[in-house]
PDB file of C-alpha atoms and ligand atoms in Angstrom:
ATOM      1  CA  UNK A   1     132.504  67.025 141.563  1.00 93.00           C
ATOM      2  CA  UNK A   2     133.649  69.227 138.741  1.00 97.00           C
ATOM      3  CA  UNK A   3     135.921  72.296 139.172  1.00 98.00           C
ATOM      4  CA  UNK A   4     136.425  74.635 136.249  1.00 98.00           C
ATOM      5  CA  UNK A   5     138.815  77.583 136.101  1.00 98.00           C
ATOM      6  CA  UNK A   6     137.040  80.402 134.227  1.00 98.00           C
ATOM      7  CA  UNK A   7     139.374  83.293 135.094  1.00 98.00           C
ATOM      8  CA  UNK A   8     143.077  83.439 135.762  1.00 98.00           C
ATOM      9  CA  UNK A   9     146.321  85.217 134.851  1.00 97.00           C
ATOM     10  CA  UNK A  10     147.180  82.330 132.592  1.00 98.00           C
ATOM     11  CA  UNK A  11     145.106  80.365 130.055  1.00 98.00           C
ATOM     12  CA  UNK A  12     145.677  76.757 129.011  1.00 98.00           C
ATOM     13  CA  UNK A  13     143.579  77.235 125.902  1.00 98.00           C
ATOM     14  CA  UNK A  14     144.322  79.945 123.246  1.00 97.00           C
ATOM     15  CA  UNK A  15     140.616  80.310 122.617  1.00 97.00           C
ATOM     16  CA  UNK A  16     140.076  81.526 126.187  1.00 98.00           C
ATOM     17  CA  UNK A  17     141.189  84.864 127.631  1.00 98.00           C
ATOM     18  CA  UNK A  18     143.525  85.468 130.598  1.00 98.00           C
ATOM     19  CA  UNK A  19     143.629  88.496 132.834  1.00 98.00           C
ATOM     20  CA  UNK A  20     144.936  89.272 136.360  1.00 98.00           C
ATOM     21  CA  UNK A  21     142.406  87.702 138.767  1.00 98.00           C
ATOM     22  CA  UNK A  22     140.760  84.453 139.646  1.00 98.00           C
ATOM     23  CA  UNK A  23     137.415  82.652 139.367  1.00 98.00           C
ATOM     24  CA  UNK A  24     136.590  78.983 139.719  1.00 98.00           C
ATOM     25  CA  UNK A  25     133.199  77.351 138.967  1.00 98.00           C
ATOM     26  CA  UNK A  26     132.393  74.564 141.447  1.00 98.00           C
ATOM     27  CA  UNK A  27     129.933  72.061 140.133  1.00 97.00           C
ATOM     28  CA  UNK A  28     127.492  73.778 137.716  1.00 96.00           C
ATOM     29  CA  UNK A  29     126.132  76.569 139.863  1.00 98.00           C
ATOM     30  CA  UNK A  30     128.616  77.891 142.479  1.00 98.00           C
ATOM     31  CA  UNK A  31     131.106  80.507 141.426  1.00 98.00           C
ATOM     32  CA  UNK A  32     134.075  81.183 143.775  1.00 98.00           C
ATOM     33  CA  UNK A  33     135.318  84.683 143.013  1.00 99.00           C
ATOM     34  CA  UNK A  34     134.472  86.540 139.807  1.00 98.00           C
ATOM     35  CA  UNK A  35     137.831  87.706 138.371  1.00 98.00           C
ATOM     36  CA  UNK A  36     138.742  91.298 137.663  1.00 98.00           C
ATOM     37  CA  UNK A  37     136.227  92.132 135.013  1.00 98.00           C
ATOM     38  CA  UNK A  38     132.931  90.646 133.785  1.00 98.00           C
ATOM     39  CA  UNK A  39     133.773  90.873 130.105  1.00 98.00           C
ATOM     40  CA  UNK A  40     136.565  88.340 130.314  1.00 98.00           C
ATOM     41  CA  UNK A  41     134.626  86.257 132.803  1.00 98.00           C
ATOM     42  CA  UNK A  42     131.406  86.081 130.765  1.00 98.00           C
ATOM     43  CA  UNK A  43     133.246  85.470 127.442  1.00 98.00           C
ATOM     44  CA  UNK A  44     135.232  82.645 128.919  1.00 98.00           C
ATOM     45  CA  UNK A  45     132.130  81.108 130.433  1.00 98.00           C
ATOM     46  CA  UNK A  46     130.325  81.376 127.071  1.00 98.00           C
ATOM     47  CA  UNK A  47     133.242  79.896 125.206  1.00 98.00           C
ATOM     48  CA  UNK A  48     133.257  76.963 127.613  1.00 98.00           C
ATOM     49  CA  UNK A  49     129.541  76.376 127.310  1.00 98.00           C
ATOM     50  CA  UNK A  50     128.735  77.342 130.949  1.00 98.00           C
ATOM     51  CA  UNK A  51     125.218  78.489 131.600  1.00 97.00           C
ATOM     52  CA  UNK A  52     125.451  81.796 133.526  1.00 98.00           C
ATOM     53  CA  UNK A  53     121.702  81.666 134.288  1.00 98.00           C
ATOM     54  CA  UNK A  54     122.342  78.480 136.294  1.00 97.00           C
ATOM     55  CA  UNK A  55     124.616  80.166 138.826  1.00 98.00           C
ATOM     56  CA  UNK A  56     122.851  80.039 142.194  1.00 98.00           C
ATOM     57  CA  UNK A  57     125.656  80.967 144.591  1.00 98.00           C
ATOM     58  CA  UNK A  58     128.672  83.330 144.414  1.00 98.00           C
ATOM     59  CA  UNK A  59     131.334  83.250 147.118  1.00 98.00           C
ATOM     60  CA  UNK A  60     133.841  86.097 147.179  1.00 98.00           C
ATOM     61  CA  UNK A  61     137.162  85.292 148.876  1.00 98.00           C
ATOM     62  CA  UNK A  62     138.186  88.807 149.803  1.00 98.00           C
ATOM     63  CA  UNK A  63     137.626  92.452 148.880  1.00 98.00           C
ATOM     64  CA  UNK A  64     140.152  92.919 146.063  1.00 98.00           C
ATOM     65  CA  UNK A  65     139.076  93.980 142.636  1.00 98.00           C
ATOM     66  CA  UNK A  66     140.748  91.100 140.842  1.00 98.00           C
ATOM     67  CA  UNK A  67     138.321  88.758 142.696  1.00 98.00           C
ATOM     68  CA  UNK A  68     135.151  90.923 142.954  1.00 98.00           C
ATOM     69  CA  UNK A  69     135.328  92.907 139.666  1.00 98.00           C
ATOM     70  CA  UNK A  70     133.203  90.471 137.611  1.00 98.00           C
ATOM     71  CA  UNK A  71     130.277  90.540 140.027  1.00 98.00           C
ATOM     72  CA  UNK A  72     128.589  93.713 138.705  1.00 98.00           C
ATOM     73  CA  UNK A  73     128.491  92.415 135.147  1.00 98.00           C
ATOM     74  CA  UNK A  74     127.348  89.027 136.358  1.00 98.00           C
ATOM     75  CA  UNK A  75     124.372  90.504 138.244  1.00 98.00           C
ATOM     76  CA  UNK A  76     123.662  92.818 135.256  1.00 98.00           C
ATOM     77  CA  UNK A  77     122.796  89.662 133.228  1.00 98.00           C
ATOM     78  CA  UNK A  78     119.768  89.478 135.495  1.00 98.00           C
ATOM     79  CA  UNK A  79     120.741  86.497 137.618  1.00 98.00           C
ATOM     80  CA  UNK A  80     120.178  86.796 141.400  1.00 98.00           C
ATOM     81  CA  UNK A  81     122.484  84.355 143.116  1.00 98.00           C
ATOM     82  CA  UNK A  82     123.047  84.394 146.869  1.00 98.00           C
ATOM     83  CA  UNK A  83     126.399  86.140 147.454  1.00 98.00           C
ATOM     84  CA  UNK A  84     128.617  85.168 150.371  1.00 98.00           C
ATOM     85  CA  UNK A  85     131.228  87.690 151.483  1.00 98.00           C
ATOM     86  CA  UNK A  86     133.483  88.090 154.514  1.00 98.00           C
ATOM     87  CA  UNK A  87     131.658  90.283 157.105  1.00 97.00           C
ATOM     88  CA  UNK A  88     134.557  92.765 156.893  1.00 96.00           C
ATOM     89  CA  UNK A  89     133.778  93.703 153.298  1.00 97.00           C
ATOM     90  CA  UNK A  90     133.256  97.436 152.753  1.00 97.00           C
ATOM     91  CA  UNK A  91     129.765  98.632 153.805  1.00 98.00           C
ATOM     92  CA  UNK A  92     129.192 100.249 150.433  1.00 98.00           C
ATOM     93  CA  UNK A  93     129.983  97.026 148.527  1.00 98.00           C
ATOM     94  CA  UNK A  94     127.618  95.036 150.735  1.00 98.00           C
ATOM     95  CA  UNK A  95     124.816  97.617 150.330  1.00 98.00           C
ATOM     96  CA  UNK A  96     125.261  97.593 146.555  1.00 98.00           C
ATOM     97  CA  UNK A  97     124.947  93.773 146.441  1.00 98.00           C
ATOM     98  CA  UNK A  98     122.030  93.768 148.913  1.00 98.00           C
ATOM     99  CA  UNK A  99     120.111  96.227 146.701  1.00 98.00           C
ATOM    100  CA  UNK A 100     120.064  93.560 143.947  1.00 98.00           C
ATOM    101  CA  UNK A 101     120.159  90.163 145.563  1.00 98.00           C
ATOM    102  CA  UNK A 102     120.571  88.185 148.799  1.00 98.00           C
ATOM    103  CA  UNK A 103     123.858  88.828 150.625  1.00 98.00           C
ATOM    104  CA  UNK A 104     125.277  86.574 153.380  1.00 98.00           C
ATOM    105  CA  UNK A 105     127.975  87.989 155.600  1.00 98.00           C
ATOM    106  CA  UNK A 106     130.427  85.270 156.745  1.00 98.00           C
ATOM    107  CA  UNK A 107     132.395  85.448 159.906  1.00 97.00           C
ATOM    108  CA  UNK A 108     132.942  81.900 161.307  1.00 96.00           C
ATOM    109  CA  UNK A 109     132.973  78.725 159.329  1.00 96.00           C
ATOM    110  CA  UNK A 110     129.668  78.049 157.475  1.00 95.00           C
ATOM    111  CA  UNK A 111     128.296  75.126 155.519  1.00 96.00           C
ATOM    112  CA  UNK A 112     127.147  76.691 152.261  1.00 97.00           C
ATOM    113  CA  UNK A 113     125.495  73.486 151.151  1.00 95.00           C
ATOM    114  CA  UNK A 114     126.063  69.878 151.902  1.00 95.00           C
ATOM    115  CA  UNK A 115     129.723  69.089 151.265  1.00 95.00           C
ATOM    116  CA  UNK A 116     130.809  72.716 150.676  1.00 97.00           C
ATOM    117  CA  UNK A 117     132.110  74.855 153.543  1.00 97.00           C
ATOM    118  CA  UNK A 118     133.742  78.203 153.913  1.00 97.00           C
ATOM    119  CA  UNK A 119     136.557  78.570 156.364  1.00 97.00           C
ATOM    120  CA  UNK A 120     135.050  81.826 157.582  1.00 97.00           C
ATOM    121  CA  UNK A 121     137.151  84.975 157.831  1.00 97.00           C
ATOM    122  CA  UNK A 122     140.873  84.192 158.210  1.00 97.00           C
ATOM    123  CA  UNK A 123     143.441  86.891 159.052  1.00 94.00           C
ATOM    124  CA  UNK A 124     143.170  90.530 160.015  1.00 86.00           C
ATOM    125  CA  UNK A 125     143.492  93.396 157.632  1.00 84.00           C
ATOM    126  CA  UNK A 126     142.294  91.850 154.406  1.00 90.00           C
ATOM    127  CA  UNK A 127     140.202  89.019 155.891  1.00 96.00           C
ATOM    128  CA  UNK A 128     139.784  86.160 153.476  1.00 98.00           C
ATOM    129  CA  UNK A 129     137.685  82.958 153.218  1.00 98.00           C
ATOM    130  CA  UNK A 130     138.588  79.820 151.349  1.00 98.00           C
ATOM    131  CA  UNK A 131     136.213  77.069 150.308  1.00 98.00           C
ATOM    132  CA  UNK A 132     136.425  73.384 150.943  1.00 97.00           C
ATOM    133  CA  UNK A 133     134.688  70.925 148.694  1.00 97.00           C
ATOM    134  CA  UNK A 134     134.242  67.308 149.786  1.00 96.00           C
ATOM    135  CA  UNK A 135     134.963  64.796 147.092  1.00 96.00           C
ATOM    136  CA  UNK A 136     135.375  61.009 146.981  1.00 94.00           C
ATOM    137  CA  UNK A 137     139.178  61.621 147.061  1.00 95.00           C
ATOM    138  CA  UNK A 138     139.107  63.941 150.065  1.00 96.00           C
ATOM    139  CA  UNK A 139     138.852  67.702 150.509  1.00 97.00           C
ATOM    140  CA  UNK A 140     139.537  70.184 147.754  1.00 98.00           C
ATOM    141  CA  UNK A 141     140.590  73.585 149.211  1.00 98.00           C
ATOM    142  CA  UNK A 142     140.085  76.523 146.837  1.00 98.00           C
ATOM    143  CA  UNK A 143     141.902  79.776 147.743  1.00 98.00           C
ATOM    144  CA  UNK A 144     141.542  83.224 146.238  1.00 98.00           C
ATOM    145  CA  UNK A 145     144.807  84.991 147.097  1.00 98.00           C
ATOM    146  CA  UNK A 146     145.605  83.434 150.443  1.00 98.00           C
ATOM    147  CA  UNK A 147     146.745  86.750 151.841  1.00 97.00           C
ATOM    148  CA  UNK A 148     146.687  85.467 155.459  1.00 97.00           C
ATOM    149  CA  UNK A 149     149.088  82.745 154.421  1.00 97.00           C
ATOM    150  CA  UNK A 150     148.262  79.692 152.401  1.00 98.00           C
ATOM    151  CA  UNK A 151     149.325  77.224 155.122  1.00 98.00           C
ATOM    152  CA  UNK A 152     147.123  78.982 157.613  1.00 98.00           C
ATOM    153  CA  UNK A 153     144.185  78.906 155.122  1.00 97.00           C
ATOM    154  CA  UNK A 154     144.648  75.148 154.525  1.00 98.00           C
ATOM    155  CA  UNK A 155     144.896  74.477 158.283  1.00 97.00           C
ATOM    156  CA  UNK A 156     141.644  76.389 158.858  1.00 96.00           C
ATOM    157  CA  UNK A 157     139.994  74.576 155.921  1.00 96.00           C
ATOM    158  CA  UNK A 158     140.951  71.294 157.428  1.00 94.00           C
ATOM    159  CA  UNK A 159     139.572  72.309 160.823  1.00 92.00           C
ATOM    160  CA  UNK A 160     136.305  73.679 159.444  1.00 89.00           C
ATOM    161  CA  UNK A 161     135.514  70.752 157.100  1.00 89.00           C
ATOM    162  CA  UNK A 162     137.403  67.803 158.599  1.00 87.00           C
ATOM    163  CA  UNK A 163     139.007  65.019 156.645  1.00 89.00           C
ATOM    164  CA  UNK A 164     142.162  64.690 154.535  1.00 95.00           C
ATOM    165  CA  UNK A 165     143.181  67.248 151.958  1.00 98.00           C
ATOM    166  CA  UNK A 166     143.275  65.854 148.496  1.00 98.00           C
ATOM    167  CA  UNK A 167     144.040  69.109 146.587  1.00 98.00           C
ATOM    168  CA  UNK A 168     144.773  72.781 147.215  1.00 98.00           C
ATOM    169  CA  UNK A 169     144.091  75.028 144.217  1.00 98.00           C
ATOM    170  CA  UNK A 170     144.078  78.780 143.583  1.00 98.00           C
ATOM    171  CA  UNK A 171     146.306  81.759 144.494  1.00 98.00           C
ATOM    172  CA  UNK A 172     148.966  80.974 147.140  1.00 98.00           C
ATOM    173  CA  UNK A 173     150.340  84.547 147.211  1.00 98.00           C
ATOM    174  CA  UNK A 174     154.087  83.662 147.239  1.00 98.00           C
ATOM    175  CA  UNK A 175     155.227  86.149 144.527  1.00 94.00           C
ATOM    176  CA  UNK A 176     158.816  87.280 145.084  1.00 92.00           C
ATOM    177  CA  UNK A 177     159.446  84.662 147.744  1.00 96.00           C
ATOM    178  CA  UNK A 178     162.862  82.890 147.605  1.00 96.00           C
ATOM    179  CA  UNK A 179     163.358  79.181 147.328  1.00 96.00           C
ATOM    180  CA  UNK A 180     163.953  78.290 150.955  1.00 97.00           C
ATOM    181  CA  UNK A 181     160.697  79.667 152.438  1.00 97.00           C
ATOM    182  CA  UNK A 182     158.788  78.183 149.477  1.00 98.00           C
ATOM    183  CA  UNK A 183     160.314  74.813 150.403  1.00 98.00           C
ATOM    184  CA  UNK A 184     159.175  75.331 154.010  1.00 98.00           C
ATOM    185  CA  UNK A 185     155.612  75.927 152.790  1.00 98.00           C
ATOM    186  CA  UNK A 186     155.815  72.713 150.791  1.00 98.00           C
ATOM    187  CA  UNK A 187     157.057  70.887 153.925  1.00 98.00           C
ATOM    188  CA  UNK A 188     154.076  72.359 155.810  1.00 98.00           C
ATOM    189  CA  UNK A 189     151.727  71.199 153.073  1.00 98.00           C
ATOM    190  CA  UNK A 190     153.228  67.655 153.349  1.00 98.00           C
ATOM    191  CA  UNK A 191     152.748  67.801 157.088  1.00 97.00           C
ATOM    192  CA  UNK A 192     149.098  68.772 156.560  1.00 97.00           C
ATOM    193  CA  UNK A 193     148.745  65.795 154.193  1.00 97.00           C
ATOM    194  CA  UNK A 194     148.101  67.790 151.025  1.00 98.00           C
ATOM    195  CA  UNK A 195     148.178  65.224 148.284  1.00 98.00           C
ATOM    196  CA  UNK A 196     148.002  67.410 145.149  1.00 98.00           C
ATOM    197  CA  UNK A 197     148.494  71.095 144.287  1.00 98.00           C
ATOM    198  CA  UNK A 198     147.191  73.350 141.550  1.00 98.00           C
ATOM    199  CA  UNK A 199     148.670  76.796 142.269  1.00 98.00           C
ATOM    200  CA  UNK A 200     147.832  79.712 139.997  1.00 98.00           C
ATOM    201  CA  UNK A 201     146.948  83.454 140.009  1.00 98.00           C
ATOM    202  CA  UNK A 202     149.160  85.301 142.518  1.00 97.00           C
ATOM    203  CA  UNK A 203     151.314  82.245 143.511  1.00 98.00           C
ATOM    204  CA  UNK A 204     154.369  83.630 141.657  1.00 97.00           C
ATOM    205  CA  UNK A 205     156.387  81.944 138.916  1.00 97.00           C
ATOM    206  CA  UNK A 206     159.206  80.720 141.140  1.00 98.00           C
ATOM    207  CA  UNK A 207     156.834  79.194 143.674  1.00 98.00           C
ATOM    208  CA  UNK A 208     154.886  77.475 140.906  1.00 98.00           C
ATOM    209  CA  UNK A 209     158.152  76.025 139.558  1.00 98.00           C
ATOM    210  CA  UNK A 210     159.199  74.761 142.959  1.00 98.00           C
ATOM    211  CA  UNK A 211     155.822  73.247 143.656  1.00 98.00           C
ATOM    212  CA  UNK A 212     156.015  71.539 140.221  1.00 98.00           C
ATOM    213  CA  UNK A 213     159.451  70.068 141.083  1.00 98.00           C
ATOM    214  CA  UNK A 214     158.543  68.939 144.564  1.00 98.00           C
ATOM    215  CA  UNK A 215     154.987  67.576 143.774  1.00 98.00           C
ATOM    216  CA  UNK A 216     155.949  65.942 140.463  1.00 98.00           C
ATOM    217  CA  UNK A 217     153.002  63.991 139.096  1.00 98.00           C
ATOM    218  CA  UNK A 218     150.789  65.452 141.921  1.00 98.00           C
ATOM    219  CA  UNK A 219     151.268  69.012 140.536  1.00 98.00           C
ATOM    220  CA  UNK A 220     148.470  70.134 138.311  1.00 98.00           C
ATOM    221  CA  UNK A 221     149.175  72.885 135.702  1.00 98.00           C
ATOM    222  CA  UNK A 222     146.515  75.412 136.451  1.00 98.00           C
ATOM    223  CA  UNK A 223     144.943  78.177 134.319  1.00 98.00           C
ATOM    224  CA  UNK A 224     141.787  79.164 132.491  1.00 98.00           C
ATOM    225  CA  UNK A 225     140.177  76.145 130.796  1.00 98.00           C
ATOM    226  CA  UNK A 226     141.267  73.649 133.420  1.00 98.00           C
ATOM    227  CA  UNK A 227     138.445  71.185 134.219  1.00 98.00           C
ATOM    228  CA  UNK A 228     138.943  68.806 137.072  1.00 98.00           C
ATOM    229  CA  UNK A 229     136.410  66.017 137.488  1.00 96.00           C
ATOM    230  CA  UNK A 230     136.983  64.440 140.850  1.00 95.00           C
ATOM    231  CA  UNK A 231     134.740  61.447 141.509  1.00 82.00           C
ATOM    232  CA  UNK A 232     131.247  62.172 142.855  1.00 66.00           C
TER     233      UNK A 232
HETATM  234 ZN1   ZN B 301     144.076  89.863 146.841  1.00 91.36          ZN
HETATM  235 ZN1   ZN B 302     144.244  88.237 143.687  1.00 91.36          ZN
END
């Protein structure tokens, strides 16, 4: 199973662009979030040799522009992927997508395809879904911003998919948090059995540093251009 970061605040490769937002390609044809703008998204994908026409499924984590902003330009290329959004997305947004392609409104946990589940809507206010991907090493949990709390998202992911958590990657939303509560989150991650972490996007610089210290070799430096190939 291959995971490729195509949009993030940081890039690992000077030939690729960074901008505030997040998007991760899962396998060859499922895009989780679309970043903040389609120009950056599409140019990074082209630069990395990713075939946009091959995208069959788009899953949007939550209704913030830095995760949904690339969708319009993506659909403007002519592709018609099935788009999964939390049911609580704005009516107008859902109608716009539905006028172009198939929209699936997610409430509870759903299997999107064999081995790939959404947690369903987590949290009130800005409801958010995370994705779980089954790999030979265990579950990979991909979060957008984790507004409802990253520990809660991981717990829900574990419940909806089952099995041990190999890796949590994406935005952990811990910007501005001090060291002590960050360490508590890491303790909760350990308790949940999270083996590796790849925080990025809205995680916050301090939190990323503390995760790097605590996880050591199991910390993965994340940004645009990261390609993880995890067994079958
Ligand atoms: Zn957000
Ligand atoms: Zn965000």
